[in-house]
Amino acid sequence: MAPTSRRLRLSNPSSRNQRILWKRRTGALLVLRTNGSDVCGGLISEEETIIPIHHWIPKDMSPAEASQHFLASNISAFDTYANYTVYLCAQTLGVLFNPSSQLPPSCVTCRYLGSPDDRDTYVHRWKRLFDSVEEWYDNRPNQMKSIFVIPATAGPGQERPFPTVLYGNGAAISGNQLYHACALLLLQRKPKTLSLSRRPKSVLWHARQICAISASNTHHGCWTNALQPLWLAGKAMSHHSEHTAIIETLARIERETGWATAWRVEDLKDFWGEDDDMDEMEPMRIDVEGDVSLQTPRSIRSL
């Protein structure tokens, strides 16, 4: 069996027994293992996942029903609750990067949480999905919350652009980081005409949290999932101290895990324009000591 078809079959349980298994294990383990790399690919290329979203859950289950199963796991299985963010991220990619896709009306599971239909606008789809993403954050069990936080600092010799945010397990690390990635993407594409009842956190706050999670937690398995969220967060940063901290984090990931990150470092440098700026500044550097005409007259230097 080809790997792709195997992934499709695993992530699309259709028989009654498979559906029971999906309910008991909430399907999240399957979603994470078989579709997590698909989500990473979608984040890289800014497009829908290759595996259609309706293959992620049973054929007769709607996305809203799937979400309720995931949310219910916050009592008994926090790792399953964490994996819900993989599903939300796939939904986010579909709504943001293929908002006008035509879906078969008879397909129950083909509907995104923010899926288009004749009555819906992009504003309504965006709002429904953003509410689902925030609902995940608001209903996190204690195991998914940070256990230790130190604010960022700024000052000579003590500059730390990102806070220290520690989590007690790998599920919390990756789950929260992917939540921030979803929220960041959605807020960057928020409809201008939409007013939210509760003021959301800023894009920059979510970006800093993404960076803080990778810089603070040294779980190697979670580091391999962090490459694309760090890329998204890095594009929102403008200060050189933030750039340096992100590059150091990516370099550490590659050094300690062997997971290639250098290509993303180069992408970020290109995005920030750091190399270009240095090249432009180079011809402007003047040897003041060697050019007598540019030296300060002695009469002025003695004042």
PDB file of N, CA, C and O in Angstrom, residues 82-111:
ATOM      1  N   ALA A  82      -4.627  18.478  23.197  1.00  0.00           N
ATOM      2  CA  ALA A  82      -3.554  19.218  22.531  1.00  0.00           C
ATOM      3  C   ALA A  82      -3.580  18.981  21.028  1.00  0.00           C
ATOM      4  O   ALA A  82      -3.372  19.898  20.231  1.00  0.00           O
ATOM      5  N   ASN A  83      -3.871  17.747  20.635  1.00  0.00           N
ATOM      6  CA  ASN A  83      -3.862  17.416  19.214  1.00  0.00           C
ATOM      7  C   ASN A  83      -4.998  18.083  18.440  1.00  0.00           C
ATOM      8  O   ASN A  83      -4.966  18.142  17.206  1.00  0.00           O
ATOM      9  N   TYR A  84      -5.982  18.579  19.150  1.00  0.00           N
ATOM     10  CA  TYR A  84      -7.068  19.316  18.504  1.00  0.00           C
ATOM     11  C   TYR A  84      -6.526  20.515  17.727  1.00  0.00           C
ATOM     12  O   TYR A  84      -7.098  20.929  16.716  1.00  0.00           O
ATOM     13  N   THR A  85      -5.404  21.070  18.181  1.00  0.00           N
ATOM     14  CA  THR A  85      -4.849  22.233  17.490  1.00  0.00           C
ATOM     15  C   THR A  85      -4.350  21.878  16.090  1.00  0.00           C
ATOM     16  O   THR A  85      -4.306  22.743  15.212  1.00  0.00           O
ATOM     17  N   VAL A  86      -3.963  20.611  15.875  1.00  0.00           N
ATOM     18  CA  VAL A  86      -3.571  20.186  14.526  1.00  0.00           C
ATOM     19  C   VAL A  86      -4.778  20.283  13.598  1.00  0.00           C
ATOM     20  O   VAL A  86      -4.688  20.780  12.468  1.00  0.00           O
ATOM     21  N   TYR A  87      -5.915  19.819  14.091  1.00  0.00           N
ATOM     22  CA  TYR A  87      -7.152  19.884  13.314  1.00  0.00           C
ATOM     23  C   TYR A  87      -7.566  21.337  13.069  1.00  0.00           C
ATOM     24  O   TYR A  87      -7.967  21.710  11.959  1.00  0.00           O
ATOM     25  N   LEU A  88      -7.445  22.174  14.097  1.00  0.00           N
ATOM     26  CA  LEU A  88      -7.788  23.590  13.940  1.00  0.00           C
ATOM     27  C   LEU A  88      -6.860  24.277  12.942  1.00  0.00           C
ATOM     28  O   LEU A  88      -7.287  25.147  12.179  1.00  0.00           O
ATOM     29  N   CYS A  89      -5.601  23.878  12.942  1.00  0.00           N
ATOM     30  CA  CYS A  89      -4.658  24.487  12.005  1.00  0.00           C
ATOM     31  C   CYS A  89      -5.000  24.097  10.568  1.00  0.00           C
ATOM     32  O   CYS A  89      -4.915  24.922   9.654  1.00  0.00           O
ATOM     33  N   ALA A  90      -5.402  22.848  10.373  1.00  0.00           N
ATOM     34  CA  ALA A  90      -5.831  22.423   9.038  1.00  0.00           C
ATOM     35  C   ALA A  90      -7.061  23.208   8.598  1.00  0.00           C
ATOM     36  O   ALA A  90      -7.184  23.613   7.437  1.00  0.00           O
ATOM     37  N   GLN A  91      -7.982  23.431   9.533  1.00  0.00           N
ATOM     38  CA  GLN A  91      -9.159  24.239   9.232  1.00  0.00           C
ATOM     39  C   GLN A  91      -8.751  25.668   8.861  1.00  0.00           C
ATOM     40  O   GLN A  91      -9.299  26.274   7.934  1.00  0.00           O
ATOM     41  N   THR A  92      -7.782  26.203   9.586  1.00  0.00           N
ATOM     42  CA  THR A  92      -7.314  27.565   9.329  1.00  0.00           C
ATOM     43  C   THR A  92      -6.729  27.688   7.926  1.00  0.00           C
ATOM     44  O   THR A  92      -7.013  28.645   7.197  1.00  0.00           O
ATOM     45  N   LEU A  93      -5.922  26.717   7.537  1.00  0.00           N
ATOM     46  CA  LEU A  93      -5.328  26.739   6.199  1.00  0.00           C
ATOM     47  C   LEU A  93      -6.414  26.701   5.130  1.00  0.00           C
ATOM     48  O   LEU A  93      -6.320  27.393   4.109  1.00  0.00           O
ATOM     49  N   GLY A  94      -7.453  25.899   5.363  1.00  0.00           N
ATOM     50  CA  GLY A  94      -8.524  25.803   4.381  1.00  0.00           C
ATOM     51  C   GLY A  94      -9.320  27.084   4.243  1.00  0.00           C
ATOM     52  O   GLY A  94      -9.638  27.518   3.134  1.00  0.00           O
ATOM     53  N   VAL A  95      -9.641  27.707   5.364  1.00  0.00           N
ATOM     54  CA  VAL A  95     -10.455  28.924   5.323  1.00  0.00           C
ATOM     55  C   VAL A  95      -9.669  30.105   4.754  1.00  0.00           C
ATOM     56  O   VAL A  95     -10.184  30.890   3.962  1.00  0.00           O
ATOM     57  N   LEU A  96      -8.397  30.225   5.136  1.00  0.00           N
ATOM     58  CA  LEU A  96      -7.617  31.391   4.725  1.00  0.00           C
ATOM     59  C   LEU A  96      -7.086  31.292   3.305  1.00  0.00           C
ATOM     60  O   LEU A  96      -7.033  32.287   2.586  1.00  0.00           O
ATOM     61  N   PHE A  97      -6.682  30.091   2.904  1.00  0.00           N
ATOM     62  CA  PHE A  97      -5.974  29.971   1.633  1.00  0.00           C
ATOM     63  C   PHE A  97      -6.766  29.285   0.528  1.00  0.00           C
ATOM     64  O   PHE A  97      -6.282  29.145  -0.577  1.00  0.00           O
ATOM     65  N   ASN A  98      -7.980  28.850   0.842  1.00  0.00           N
ATOM     66  CA  ASN A  98      -8.871  28.371  -0.213  1.00  0.00           C
ATOM     67  C   ASN A  98     -10.304  28.678   0.184  1.00  0.00           C
ATOM     68  O   ASN A  98     -11.134  27.786   0.318  1.00  0.00           O
ATOM     69  N   PRO A  99     -10.610  29.952   0.407  1.00  0.00           N
ATOM     70  CA  PRO A  99     -11.930  30.320   0.933  1.00  0.00           C
ATOM     71  C   PRO A  99     -13.074  30.135  -0.042  1.00  0.00           C
ATOM     72  O   PRO A  99     -14.230  30.134   0.348  1.00  0.00           O
ATOM     73  N   SER A 100     -12.777  29.964  -1.325  1.00  0.00           N
ATOM     74  CA  SER A 100     -13.857  29.872  -2.311  1.00  0.00           C
ATOM     75  C   SER A 100     -13.993  28.479  -2.894  1.00  0.00           C
ATOM     76  O   SER A 100     -14.568  28.303  -3.956  1.00  0.00           O
ATOM     77  N   SER A 101     -13.421  27.473  -2.194  1.00  0.00           N
ATOM     78  CA  SER A 101     -13.480  26.113  -2.729  1.00  0.00           C
ATOM     79  C   SER A 101     -14.922  25.639  -2.829  1.00  0.00           C
ATOM     80  O   SER A 101     -15.745  25.903  -1.966  1.00  0.00           O
ATOM     81  N   GLN A 102     -15.217  24.927  -3.898  1.00  0.00           N
ATOM     82  CA  GLN A 102     -16.556  24.397  -4.113  1.00  0.00           C
ATOM     83  C   GLN A 102     -16.626  22.988  -3.530  1.00  0.00           C
ATOM     84  O   GLN A 102     -15.865  22.105  -3.908  1.00  0.00           O
ATOM     85  N   LEU A 103     -17.537  22.754  -2.611  1.00  0.00           N
ATOM     86  CA  LEU A 103     -17.625  21.476  -1.925  1.00  0.00           C
ATOM     87  C   LEU A 103     -18.945  20.792  -2.253  1.00  0.00           C
ATOM     88  O   LEU A 103     -19.973  21.454  -2.408  1.00  0.00           O
ATOM     89  N   PRO A 104     -18.930  19.457  -2.346  1.00  0.00           N
ATOM     90  CA  PRO A 104     -20.174  18.732  -2.634  1.00  0.00           C
ATOM     91  C   PRO A 104     -21.200  18.962  -1.533  1.00  0.00           C
ATOM     92  O   PRO A 104     -20.896  18.776  -0.351  1.00  0.00           O
ATOM     93  N   PRO A 105     -22.422  19.372  -1.850  1.00  0.00           N
ATOM     94  CA  PRO A 105     -23.427  19.655  -0.820  1.00  0.00           C
ATOM     95  C   PRO A 105     -23.815  18.427  -0.013  1.00  0.00           C
ATOM     96  O   PRO A 105     -24.280  18.547   1.116  1.00  0.00           O
ATOM     97  N   SER A 106     -23.616  17.220  -0.570  1.00  0.00           N
ATOM     98  CA  SER A 106     -24.005  15.999   0.134  1.00  0.00           C
ATOM     99  C   SER A 106     -22.958  15.526   1.126  1.00  0.00           C
ATOM    100  O   SER A 106     -23.201  14.598   1.895  1.00  0.00           O
ATOM    101  N   CYS A 107     -21.788  16.133   1.116  1.00  0.00           N
ATOM    102  CA  CYS A 107     -20.688  15.685   1.972  1.00  0.00           C
ATOM    103  C   CYS A 107     -20.741  16.417   3.309  1.00  0.00           C
ATOM    104  O   CYS A 107     -20.458  17.616   3.377  1.00  0.00           O
ATOM    105  N   VAL A 108     -21.096  15.700   4.369  1.00  0.00           N
ATOM    106  CA  VAL A 108     -21.225  16.319   5.689  1.00  0.00           C
ATOM    107  C   VAL A 108     -19.870  16.777   6.208  1.00  0.00           C
ATOM    108  O   VAL A 108     -19.707  17.888   6.698  1.00  0.00           O
ATOM    109  N   THR A 109     -18.856  15.900   6.090  1.00  0.00           N
ATOM    110  CA  THR A 109     -17.558  16.208   6.679  1.00  0.00           C
ATOM    111  C   THR A 109     -16.731  17.154   5.823  1.00  0.00           C
ATOM    112  O   THR A 109     -15.670  17.592   6.248  1.00  0.00           O
ATOM    113  N   CYS A 110     -17.180  17.451   4.596  1.00  0.00           N
ATOM    114  CA  CYS A 110     -16.410  18.349   3.736  1.00  0.00           C
ATOM    115  C   CYS A 110     -16.450  19.782   4.243  1.00  0.00           C
ATOM    116  O   CYS A 110     -15.705  20.631   3.779  1.00  0.00           O
ATOM    117  N   ARG A 111     -17.346  20.057   5.164  1.00  0.00           N
ATOM    118  CA  ARG A 111     -17.505  21.421   5.646  1.00  0.00           C
ATOM    119  C   ARG A 111     -16.436  21.777   6.667  1.00  0.00           C
ATOM    120  O   ARG A 111     -16.252  21.070   7.648  1.00  0.00           O
TER     121      ARG A 111
END
